[in-house]
Amino acid sequence: MITVQNITLRFGGRTLFENVTFLINREDRIGLTGKNGAGKSTLLKILSGHTKGASGSLAMPKDCRIAILTQDIERKVKGTVVDEARTAFKEILEIQVKLKDIMHQLETRTDYESDAYMKLIEDMGDLQNHHNILDSENIEEEIERILKGLGFERKDFSKQMSELSGGWQMRVELAKILLQKPDLILLDEPTNHLDIESILWLESYLQEYDGAVILVSHDRAFLDAITNRTIEVTLGKIEDYRAPYSKYLELRKERRVQVENAYKNQQEQIKQIERNIDRFRAQATKASFAQSLIKQLDRMERIELEDEDNSKLNIKFPKAHPSGKLICDVKNVSKNYGQQQVIDGFSFKVEREDRIAFVGKNGMGKSTFAKILANDIDNYDGVVEWGHNVTKGYFAQNQEAELNNSKTVFETIDEEAVGDMRPAVRSLLGAFLFSGQDVDKKVSVLSGGERGRLAMCKLMLTANNFLILDEPTNHLDIKSKEVLKLALQNYEGTFIIVSHDREFLQGLTNKTYEFTNHGIKEFLGTVDEFLEKKKVDGFRQFEQDKNATGSEQKSIVIEKAVEKPKLDSKADNKLKEIEKKIEKLEAEIKKWEVKMATEDFIEKAKADPSLYELYDKLKSELTAAMTEWEILI
């Protein structure tokens, strides 16, 4: 349990957080939400200790471990993938060195009765206990399981970190966090660089994780699959909802109505008081009454109402001349990079009004094939025949490189806008997270994510009847995605989308092509239907194997129980005594956890942090009792 108490952070004249207080329990799966710029990523960094300058406090049990995945990681230039993953076990390796040193001292020293010798025995016990808690068995197997879950193959383990793209290095950082098994995991947009299969694996892992999780994500389906609580950052404060993201949206709407009503009533009350002040201020006999009204107004706690953008920004792609029925006919296309065959003899047709999703693990050729269709690659085998009057619009993950660095953000979009779109330029820029002075920035100073958003914004103003979009939702927030998705739903042409974002693809496509090691497979149906089928096909055997393993383990336990000699009466009494002690300690710990959740305790703990040490002592006693119980049984 972690107590976040009165966190306040100011930048210049702006208050980002003011007296933010909440509890994080071990079983919490918290989705952190709020407007762009509200401070979600900053709050994660405060919790992890990466951002300094905030006042307030974080109270947590001794040895509580927190790990964070940020959007901006330092690129690794040395070592292999598996070497970097092993650094997650740095603490275990250090403990092993200390244990080896203590064992050597115990073997060579002869002062058996001295305080120093007894201290070594005590230290060894503490280190062994910590070693066991960190679950240091089967390190290599665990590294392989986590790396494979996040999309790496065994052949990738020996690759140098310097060879990996930023997205794959991000996966290694995520793997290290999962391998460390901290008490609290903080994740900032963890799905940005993951394919669908890796996202599904991460969902399953986090659902079963024995610790707390706080995450920021634009993937609504991911949030709903994991979270049981949503914290909204708004107006420098937080609103805490004990619900996953979709349910939070419903509850937030209800709360918004209540706050709006309270705000209106208060505004009427303020106006009435102000009218009375103006009325009585000039009258000598009523001057003191007017002063009391002024004081009443000053003491009033004003209800703040965050600006709500309820406007439906219905941006549409400009209407293009219609194409013929056939968009393109791909015949036996192959592409390799050196010895690596990425696409091998693939053929398919795209017809007018097809809405196609390319899905699959990274590195399987999705982006390469999109580039072939966009004429961004010309050295491939096979033929692509184009239909009548096809005009292509292409958004690539590096499409921002085509932007003019000398222009401002506003100039880039304003020169593309025609007709009805001209008055909506600023609204469109706002939807893609460019507001205020941001629109006057030169393209040359924009970050990679900002340039990507600007390139997508620009594409939405060009008239094409065939769109090829490669990961269009990376770096978009939920509202920006909604704008793009609505535009695509109303789009009258044909499109292909390369994406891992399930929520974005839902209700958008009618054909799915899965890129795998064994080729490209066509699925005539929506992404939801495809994923439903994949879950059955992909996990049924796994479940059968898992159940079989469970049965085998159960039979082994039974056999061992039969073989184990019966305890003598003295040992049996000792076992019962320890079991009673365990029950008593568990009851005490439960009482403490209830007490620690109260505001009264939080205030006392601020003045006397040793209160948490009493709780830690109980937990340590329980661990020792459990260890003794396991030995006896």
XYZ file of C-alpha atoms in Angstrom:
633
model
C 0.000 0.000 0.000
C 1.315 3.423 -1.015
C -0.097 6.715 0.263
C 0.197 9.734 -2.049
C -0.263 12.747 0.215
C -0.768 16.404 -0.805
C 1.338 16.332 -3.978
C 1.697 19.854 -5.372
C 3.692 20.896 -8.429
C 3.910 24.294 -10.123
C 5.640 25.327 -13.355
C 6.112 29.074 -13.460
C 2.679 30.557 -12.884
C 0.811 27.351 -13.708
C -0.320 24.855 -11.067
C -0.133 21.350 -12.484
C -1.160 19.573 -9.246
C -2.452 20.936 -5.973
C -2.786 18.796 -2.837
C -3.351 15.571 -4.769
C -3.988 12.696 -2.339
C -4.907 9.055 -2.952
C -4.078 5.495 -1.930
C -2.600 2.761 -4.116
C -3.499 -0.744 -2.956
C -1.674 -3.897 -4.019
C -4.554 -5.211 -6.130
C -5.210 -1.889 -7.909
C -5.098 -1.665 -11.699
C -5.421 2.081 -12.265
C -5.972 3.819 -15.580
C -4.725 7.420 -15.444
C -6.723 9.703 -17.726
C -7.255 13.386 -18.438
C -6.888 15.986 -21.162
C -3.659 16.275 -23.100
C -1.274 18.325 -20.960
C -3.169 17.606 -17.726
C -0.037 16.056 -16.224
C -0.590 12.283 -16.470
C 2.968 11.427 -17.506
C 4.359 13.907 -14.971
C 2.372 12.283 -12.158
C 3.825 8.888 -13.078
C 7.317 10.372 -12.946
C 6.615 11.934 -9.530
C 5.459 8.556 -8.201
C 8.635 6.915 -9.520
C 10.927 9.642 -8.167
C 12.072 10.681 -11.662
C 10.567 14.187 -11.364
C 11.748 16.423 -8.529
C 10.346 19.706 -7.291
C 6.941 18.472 -6.141
C 5.926 19.076 -2.536
C 3.971 16.513 -0.539
C 4.939 12.980 0.370
C 4.838 9.332 -0.665
C 4.461 6.944 2.270
C 5.086 3.283 1.561
C 6.281 0.112 3.263
C 9.990 -0.436 3.655
C 11.663 -1.979 0.574
C 8.672 -1.118 -1.635
C 9.902 -1.245 -5.240
C 8.539 0.949 -8.053
C 9.436 0.677 -11.764
C 8.402 2.976 -14.618
C 8.248 2.692 -18.411
C 8.360 6.170 -19.960
C 7.881 7.215 -23.576
C 11.417 8.610 -23.749
C 13.984 5.915 -23.015
C 17.741 6.149 -23.330
C 18.858 4.087 -26.326
C 21.179 1.218 -25.412
C 24.308 0.922 -27.537
C 26.124 -1.957 -25.834
C 25.337 -5.579 -25.084
C 22.872 -8.105 -26.456
C 19.126 -8.269 -25.866
C 19.441 -11.102 -23.344
C 22.360 -9.361 -21.556
C 20.253 -6.242 -21.147
C 17.318 -8.322 -19.882
C 19.573 -9.948 -17.261
C 20.276 -6.529 -15.731
C 16.756 -6.752 -14.297
C 18.190 -9.234 -11.785
C 20.919 -6.903 -10.586
C 19.526 -6.935 -7.044
C 19.456 -10.747 -6.925
C 23.018 -10.983 -8.236
C 24.201 -8.471 -5.629
C 22.482 -10.475 -2.854
C 24.151 -13.651 -4.085
C 27.572 -11.973 -3.863
C 26.830 -10.779 -0.301
C 25.634 -14.254 0.744
C 28.785 -15.820 -0.663
C 30.916 -13.350 1.314
C 29.007 -14.028 4.569
C 29.275 -17.796 4.059
C 33.026 -17.430 3.626
C 33.287 -15.412 6.844
C 31.209 -17.913 8.805
C 33.427 -20.749 7.596
C 36.693 -19.023 8.474
C 35.852 -17.176 11.715
C 36.020 -18.866 15.125
C 34.435 -16.202 17.375
C 31.166 -18.141 17.500
C 29.796 -16.401 20.601
C 30.582 -12.828 19.576
C 27.983 -10.215 18.659
C 29.660 -9.769 15.273
C 29.307 -13.497 14.477
C 25.629 -13.490 15.507
C 25.093 -10.381 13.384
C 26.482 -12.252 10.351
C 23.977 -15.083 10.937
C 21.169 -12.557 11.262
C 22.253 -10.750 8.066
C 22.427 -14.065 6.199
C 18.877 -14.908 7.271
C 17.592 -11.520 6.118
C 19.376 -11.817 2.777
C 18.113 -15.369 2.193
C 14.594 -14.273 3.025
C 14.856 -11.343 0.576
C 16.403 -13.666 -2.006
C 13.424 -16.015 -1.708
C 10.935 -13.141 -1.973
C 12.569 -12.003 -5.215
C 11.928 -15.485 -6.661
C 15.366 -15.999 -8.139
C 14.805 -19.534 -9.411
C 14.924 -20.223 -13.145
C 16.148 -16.777 -14.193
C 16.993 -17.798 -17.758
C 13.617 -19.499 -18.281
C 11.823 -16.408 -16.989
C 13.812 -14.109 -19.295
C 12.906 -16.300 -22.265
C 9.203 -16.375 -21.305
C 8.922 -12.598 -20.965
C 10.927 -11.754 -24.097
C 8.923 -14.213 -26.197
C 5.667 -12.850 -24.791
C 6.703 -9.378 -25.957
C 7.382 -10.586 -29.493
C 11.060 -11.568 -29.510
C 12.153 -14.870 -31.009
C 15.057 -16.909 -29.675
C 17.256 -15.831 -32.583
C 16.737 -12.191 -31.489
C 18.238 -12.787 -28.033
C 21.811 -12.516 -29.325
C 21.177 -9.306 -31.305
C 23.025 -6.205 -30.192
C 20.820 -3.547 -28.572
C 22.349 -1.006 -30.967
C 20.794 -2.918 -33.892
C 17.252 -2.542 -32.538
C 14.814 0.220 -33.441
C 13.493 2.489 -30.692
C 10.273 0.450 -30.534
C 12.096 -2.849 -29.964
C 14.391 -1.250 -27.378
C 11.229 -0.086 -25.623
C 10.100 -3.739 -25.496
C 13.356 -4.719 -23.798
C 12.808 -1.976 -21.191
C 9.284 -3.281 -20.600
C 10.646 -6.844 -20.286
C 13.143 -5.668 -17.637
C 10.344 -4.088 -15.604
C 8.243 -7.267 -15.713
C 11.267 -9.375 -14.774
C 11.981 -7.175 -11.741
C 8.455 -7.867 -10.394
C 8.180 -4.537 -8.540
C 5.384 -3.736 -6.076
C 4.119 -0.967 -8.383
C 4.445 -0.860 -12.180
C 3.991 2.514 -13.903
C 3.398 2.344 -17.673
C 3.195 5.348 -19.999
C 1.643 4.315 -23.356
C 3.021 0.743 -23.226
C 1.161 -0.444 -26.366
C 2.616 2.173 -28.739
C 5.218 -0.229 -30.097
C 3.472 -3.581 -29.559
C 1.615 -5.738 -32.069
C -1.770 -7.260 -31.269
C -0.412 -10.607 -30.058
C 2.054 -8.903 -27.712
C -0.718 -6.640 -26.392
C -2.936 -9.650 -25.672
C -0.034 -11.343 -23.887
C 0.687 -8.202 -21.830
C -2.999 -7.915 -20.906
C -3.003 -11.478 -19.603
C 0.245 -10.925 -17.704
C -0.933 -7.728 -15.994
C -4.328 -9.207 -15.113
C -2.566 -11.909 -13.069
C 0.253 -9.702 -11.766
C 0.836 -9.819 -8.006
C 1.269 -6.095 -7.510
C -0.262 -2.726 -8.379
C -0.319 -1.208 -11.873
C -0.896 2.386 -12.998
C -0.975 3.073 -16.712
C -1.589 5.820 -19.244
C -2.862 4.531 -22.578
C -4.844 5.663 -25.616
C -5.945 2.042 -26.202
C -9.438 1.859 -24.721
C -9.726 -1.918 -25.135
C -6.403 -2.348 -23.303
C -7.601 -0.104 -20.458
C -10.902 -1.973 -20.135
C -9.157 -5.365 -20.147
C -6.820 -4.452 -17.281
C -8.103 -1.635 -15.081
C -10.477 -1.829 -12.124
C -10.071 1.836 -11.215
C -9.737 5.111 -13.150
C -8.146 8.308 -11.846
C -8.872 11.442 -13.872
C -6.450 14.369 -13.635
C -8.470 17.574 -13.986
C -7.898 21.192 -12.957
C -4.844 20.271 -10.878
C -6.824 17.761 -8.830
C -7.956 14.178 -9.268
C -11.302 12.416 -9.466
C -11.159 8.789 -8.376
C -13.583 6.286 -9.950
C -13.660 2.641 -8.823
C -14.366 1.446 -12.337
C -12.608 0.498 -15.592
C -12.363 3.068 -18.391
C -15.690 2.546 -20.227
C -17.662 2.499 -16.963
C -15.731 5.584 -15.831
C -16.967 7.447 -18.934
C -20.567 6.725 -17.901
C -19.956 7.724 -14.276
C -18.085 10.843 -15.363
C -21.027 11.914 -17.524
C -23.375 11.549 -14.538
C -20.994 13.453 -12.280
C -20.575 16.176 -14.904
C -24.337 16.832 -14.838
C -24.266 17.094 -11.020
C -21.284 19.482 -11.032
C -22.838 21.624 -13.779
C -26.050 21.955 -11.737
C -24.116 22.821 -8.590
C -22.016 25.321 -10.593
C -25.130 27.031 -12.018
C -26.731 27.259 -8.565
C -23.553 28.718 -7.095
C -23.238 31.250 -9.906
C -26.816 32.411 -9.266
C -26.024 32.674 -5.557
C -22.882 34.713 -6.302
C -24.802 37.063 -8.605
C -27.452 37.598 -5.917
C -24.826 38.371 -3.267
C -23.026 40.757 -5.646
C -26.316 42.541 -6.388
C -26.955 42.976 -2.645
C -23.412 44.254 -2.114
C -23.892 46.885 -4.858
C -27.304 47.724 -3.409
C -26.225 48.226 0.214
C -22.633 49.445 -0.244
C -23.615 53.121 -0.645
C -26.065 53.142 2.303
C -24.403 54.156 5.560
C -26.839 52.101 7.644
C -26.218 48.996 5.531
C -22.448 49.366 4.996
C -21.550 46.794 7.683
C -24.012 44.317 6.137
C -22.395 44.858 2.723
C -18.968 44.159 4.262
C -20.254 40.887 5.767
C -21.550 39.870 2.318
C -18.122 40.614 0.804
C -16.483 38.390 3.436
C -19.060 35.675 2.749
C -18.165 35.843 -0.947
C -14.429 35.660 -0.177
C -14.917 32.585 2.040
C -17.006 30.757 -0.508
C -15.286 27.717 -2.007
C -15.801 28.177 -5.706
C -16.898 25.227 -7.806
C -14.617 24.889 -10.810
C -15.925 23.534 -14.066
C -13.412 22.229 -16.573
C -14.104 23.373 -20.107
C -15.809 20.518 -21.858
C -15.353 20.259 -25.585
C -18.690 18.767 -26.582
C -18.380 19.832 -30.175
C -18.473 17.014 -32.651
C -15.507 17.783 -34.841
C -16.887 16.141 -37.940
C -13.856 16.420 -40.204
C -14.255 14.594 -43.494
C -11.689 13.617 -46.059
C -12.202 15.777 -49.181
C -14.283 14.022 -51.813
C -12.140 12.569 -54.617
C -13.091 11.398 -58.094
C -14.332 7.785 -57.845
C -11.994 4.996 -58.878
C -12.835 1.991 -60.993
C -14.086 -1.206 -59.343
C -10.573 -2.672 -59.209
C -8.088 -0.715 -57.109
C -5.102 -2.979 -57.597
C -4.192 -6.530 -58.555
C -1.101 -7.851 -56.736
C 0.487 -10.826 -58.490
C 3.128 -13.029 -56.865
C 4.947 -10.230 -55.029
C 8.104 -11.135 -53.094
C 10.527 -8.991 -51.148
C 13.681 -9.825 -49.226
C 16.308 -7.875 -47.307
C 19.555 -9.759 -47.896
C 19.000 -13.327 -46.675
C 15.725 -12.456 -44.925
C 12.588 -13.207 -46.973
C 9.894 -10.795 -45.797
C 7.160 -11.432 -48.416
C 7.119 -14.629 -50.453
C 4.958 -14.839 -53.596
C 1.855 -13.071 -52.276
C -1.136 -12.336 -54.525
C -4.408 -10.539 -53.763
C -6.849 -7.989 -55.133
C -8.171 -4.783 -53.643
C -11.588 -3.654 -54.863
C -13.430 -0.362 -54.468
C -14.818 0.199 -50.923
C -12.681 -2.557 -49.400
C -11.657 -1.685 -45.837
C -8.652 -3.812 -45.028
C -6.629 -4.316 -41.839
C -3.050 -5.624 -41.907
C -2.250 -7.236 -38.549
C 0.440 -9.489 -37.116
C 3.713 -9.385 -35.263
C 6.230 -6.668 -36.013
C 8.832 -7.638 -38.595
C 6.462 -9.844 -40.594
C 6.293 -7.485 -43.594
C 3.184 -5.361 -42.998
C 4.937 -2.011 -43.412
C 7.076 -3.339 -46.269
C 3.980 -4.411 -48.194
C 2.315 -1.059 -47.494
C 5.392 0.675 -48.927
C 5.201 -1.490 -52.077
C 1.570 -0.461 -52.602
C 2.487 3.184 -51.978
C 5.335 3.027 -54.553
C 7.758 3.758 -51.716
C 9.741 0.609 -52.594
C 10.500 -0.388 -56.190
C 13.070 -3.206 -55.877
C 10.743 -6.167 -55.366
C 9.693 -9.189 -57.431
C 6.204 -9.571 -58.863
C 3.665 -7.179 -60.338
C 1.205 -4.618 -58.953
C -1.384 -3.598 -61.553
C -3.433 -0.490 -60.793
C -7.077 0.067 -61.688
C -8.685 3.045 -63.413
C -8.399 6.528 -61.857
C -6.806 5.423 -58.548
C -5.276 8.253 -56.505
C -3.268 7.232 -53.440
C -2.766 8.874 -50.071
C -0.048 7.363 -47.890
C 0.795 7.787 -44.221
C 3.961 6.016 -43.107
C 5.582 5.877 -39.700
C 8.305 8.142 -41.104
C 5.966 10.218 -43.280
C 6.796 13.292 -41.221
C 10.136 13.396 -43.040
C 8.252 14.786 -46.052
C 7.189 17.923 -44.164
C 8.721 21.317 -44.966
C 10.909 22.294 -41.991
C 10.838 25.998 -42.839
C 7.049 26.352 -42.459
C 5.069 26.721 -39.238
C 2.483 24.183 -38.081
C -0.348 26.531 -39.085
C 1.155 27.295 -42.512
C 1.587 23.578 -43.242
C -2.110 22.902 -42.740
C -3.500 26.231 -43.956
C -1.975 25.821 -47.419
C -3.701 22.432 -47.811
C -7.163 23.566 -46.631
C -9.698 24.428 -49.298
C -13.412 25.211 -49.370
C -15.318 24.425 -46.185
C -12.154 23.312 -44.403
C -10.518 26.743 -44.346
C -12.474 28.055 -41.303
C -11.871 24.740 -39.483
C -8.054 24.714 -39.685
C -7.509 25.662 -36.036
C -10.159 23.188 -34.860
C -8.494 20.418 -36.851
C -5.073 21.335 -35.436
C -6.572 21.336 -31.945
C -7.979 17.848 -32.505
C -4.437 16.685 -33.263
C -3.100 18.312 -30.076
C -1.808 21.596 -31.545
C -3.230 24.573 -29.674
C -2.274 28.054 -28.570
C 1.312 28.965 -29.461
C 1.990 25.423 -30.742
C 0.529 26.372 -34.145
C 3.258 29.007 -34.610
C 6.135 26.558 -34.068
C 8.422 25.783 -36.984
C 8.172 22.205 -38.224
C 11.947 21.921 -37.705
C 11.583 22.088 -33.886
C 8.778 19.543 -33.550
C 9.339 16.172 -31.879
C 8.901 12.943 -33.837
C 5.427 12.402 -32.385
C 4.364 15.976 -33.179
C 5.594 15.670 -36.763
C 3.668 12.412 -37.161
C 0.445 14.063 -35.954
C 1.001 16.993 -38.299
C 1.538 14.638 -41.251
C -1.747 12.851 -40.475
C -3.538 16.190 -40.140
C -2.187 17.218 -43.551
C -3.254 13.923 -45.161
C -6.821 14.489 -43.971
C -7.001 17.585 -46.177
C -5.948 15.908 -49.435
C -8.384 14.319 -51.906
C -7.583 10.634 -52.597
C -9.786 7.630 -53.290
C -7.333 5.045 -51.861
C -5.582 5.432 -48.505
C -2.670 3.394 -47.123
C -2.165 4.132 -43.422
C 0.737 2.588 -41.492
C 0.186 2.805 -37.703
C -1.813 6.043 -37.940
C -2.786 6.141 -34.240
C 0.728 6.174 -32.764
C 1.122 9.399 -30.723
C -2.614 10.222 -30.954
C -4.696 10.623 -27.807
C -8.205 9.156 -27.511
C -9.979 12.245 -28.853
C -7.639 12.564 -31.857
C -8.235 8.919 -32.660
C -11.983 9.491 -32.520
C -11.670 12.341 -35.031
C -9.647 10.176 -37.424
C -11.888 7.139 -36.957
C -15.059 9.124 -37.651
C -13.458 10.573 -40.784
C -12.564 7.065 -42.001
C -16.052 5.736 -41.235
C -17.472 8.496 -43.437
C -14.783 8.084 -46.083
C -16.183 7.155 -49.499
C -13.050 5.513 -50.854
C -10.962 2.413 -50.136
C -8.304 1.991 -47.490
C -5.705 -0.330 -45.982
C -4.674 0.191 -42.344
C -1.621 -1.317 -40.689
C -2.401 -1.170 -36.975
C -2.217 -2.946 -33.629
C -4.942 -0.730 -32.110
C -8.004 -2.978 -31.745
C -10.367 -0.308 -30.444
C -9.526 1.928 -33.390
C -10.058 -0.898 -35.900
C -13.369 -1.998 -34.366
C -16.238 -1.275 -36.754
C -13.831 0.119 -39.328
C -12.681 -2.811 -41.483
C -14.305 -5.749 -43.286
C -11.227 -7.779 -44.287
C -8.196 -8.814 -42.252
C -4.806 -10.019 -43.505
C -2.575 -11.636 -40.899
C 1.179 -11.490 -41.577
C 2.975 -14.512 -40.081
C 6.216 -16.499 -40.378
C 4.355 -18.888 -42.677
C 2.966 -16.309 -45.074
C -0.014 -13.959 -45.289
C -3.455 -15.317 -44.388
C -6.745 -13.749 -45.501
C -9.699 -13.541 -43.113
C -13.028 -12.279 -44.473
C -14.391 -10.464 -41.465
C -13.877 -7.705 -38.946
C -10.924 -7.461 -36.589
C -13.164 -8.450 -33.656
C -14.208 -11.628 -35.481
C -10.588 -12.305 -36.378
C -9.389 -11.887 -32.780
C -12.193 -14.076 -31.477
C -11.114 -16.802 -33.883
C -7.432 -16.307 -33.006
C -8.106 -16.630 -29.294
C -9.839 -19.968 -29.842
C -7.214 -21.294 -32.256
C -4.248 -19.763 -30.486
C -5.049 -20.510 -26.850
C -7.108 -23.719 -26.816
C -4.043 -25.986 -26.999
C -2.284 -23.811 -24.449
C -5.213 -24.203 -22.048
C -5.241 -27.980 -22.573
C -1.501 -28.151 -21.871
C -1.905 -25.927 -18.849
C -4.719 -28.090 -17.445
C -2.673 -31.256 -18.049
C 0.270 -29.723 -16.245
C -2.007 -28.779 -13.373
C -3.281 -32.376 -13.111
C 0.261 -33.718 -13.191
C 1.311 -31.318 -10.481
C -1.680 -32.286 -8.372
C -0.928 -36.013 -8.661
C 2.709 -35.391 -7.717
C 1.628 -33.465 -4.629
C -0.729 -36.276 -3.622
C 2.010 -38.865 -4.074
C 4.385 -36.851 -1.936
C 1.739 -36.421 0.736
C 1.212 -40.191 0.884
C 4.929 -40.875 1.061
C 5.654 -38.268 3.754
C 6.088 -39.836 7.226
C 3.570 -38.882 9.855
C 4.611 -36.113 12.233
C 5.348 -37.080 15.824
C 3.171 -35.497 18.523
C 5.788 -32.881 19.444
C 6.180 -31.706 15.834
C 2.423 -31.859 15.350
C 1.881 -29.549 18.337
C 4.538 -27.192 16.986
C 2.784 -27.128 13.597
C -0.562 -26.279 15.205
C 1.103 -23.560 17.249
C 2.612 -21.965 14.129
C -0.711 -22.182 12.254
C -2.397 -20.279 15.097
C 0.408 -17.709 14.986
C -0.061 -17.290 11.217
C -3.818 -16.772 11.642
C -3.191 -14.180 14.363
C -0.583 -12.321 12.273
C -2.826 -12.298 9.189
C -5.695 -10.865 11.281
C -3.388 -8.182 12.716
C -2.089 -7.250 9.262
C -5.649 -6.972 7.948
C -6.550 -4.608 10.819
C -3.476 -2.498 10.052
C -4.358 -2.260 6.361
C -7.875 -1.050 7.214
C -6.392 1.476 9.658
C -3.761 2.656 7.146
C -6.473 3.578 4.647
C -7.959 6.224 7.008
C -7.111 9.932 6.811
C -6.434 9.948 10.569
C -3.667 7.374 10.169
C -2.175 9.230 7.209
C -1.885 12.397 9.309
C -0.295 10.494 12.207
C 2.119 8.698 9.865
C 3.314 12.035 8.482
C 4.465 12.981 11.960
C 5.625 9.496 12.911
C 6.830 7.383 9.923
C 7.755 4.583 12.346
C 4.085 3.549 12.266
C 4.805 1.935 8.896
C 7.739 0.071 10.440
C 5.338 -1.693 12.841
C 3.337 -2.864 9.839
C 6.542 -4.037 8.110
C 7.542 -5.950 11.237
C 4.259 -7.857 11.218
C 4.760 -8.736 7.540
C 8.310 -9.983 8.270
C 7.057 -12.111 11.172
C 4.395 -13.609 8.900
C 7.017 -14.449 6.247
C 9.226 -16.151 8.872
C 6.269 -18.098 10.281
C 5.238 -19.228 6.799
C 8.797 -20.418 6.114
C 8.841 -22.413 9.360
C 5.413 -23.892 8.554
C 6.600 -25.009 5.103
C 9.597 -26.787 6.661
C 7.421 -28.653 9.183
C 4.800 -29.860 6.718
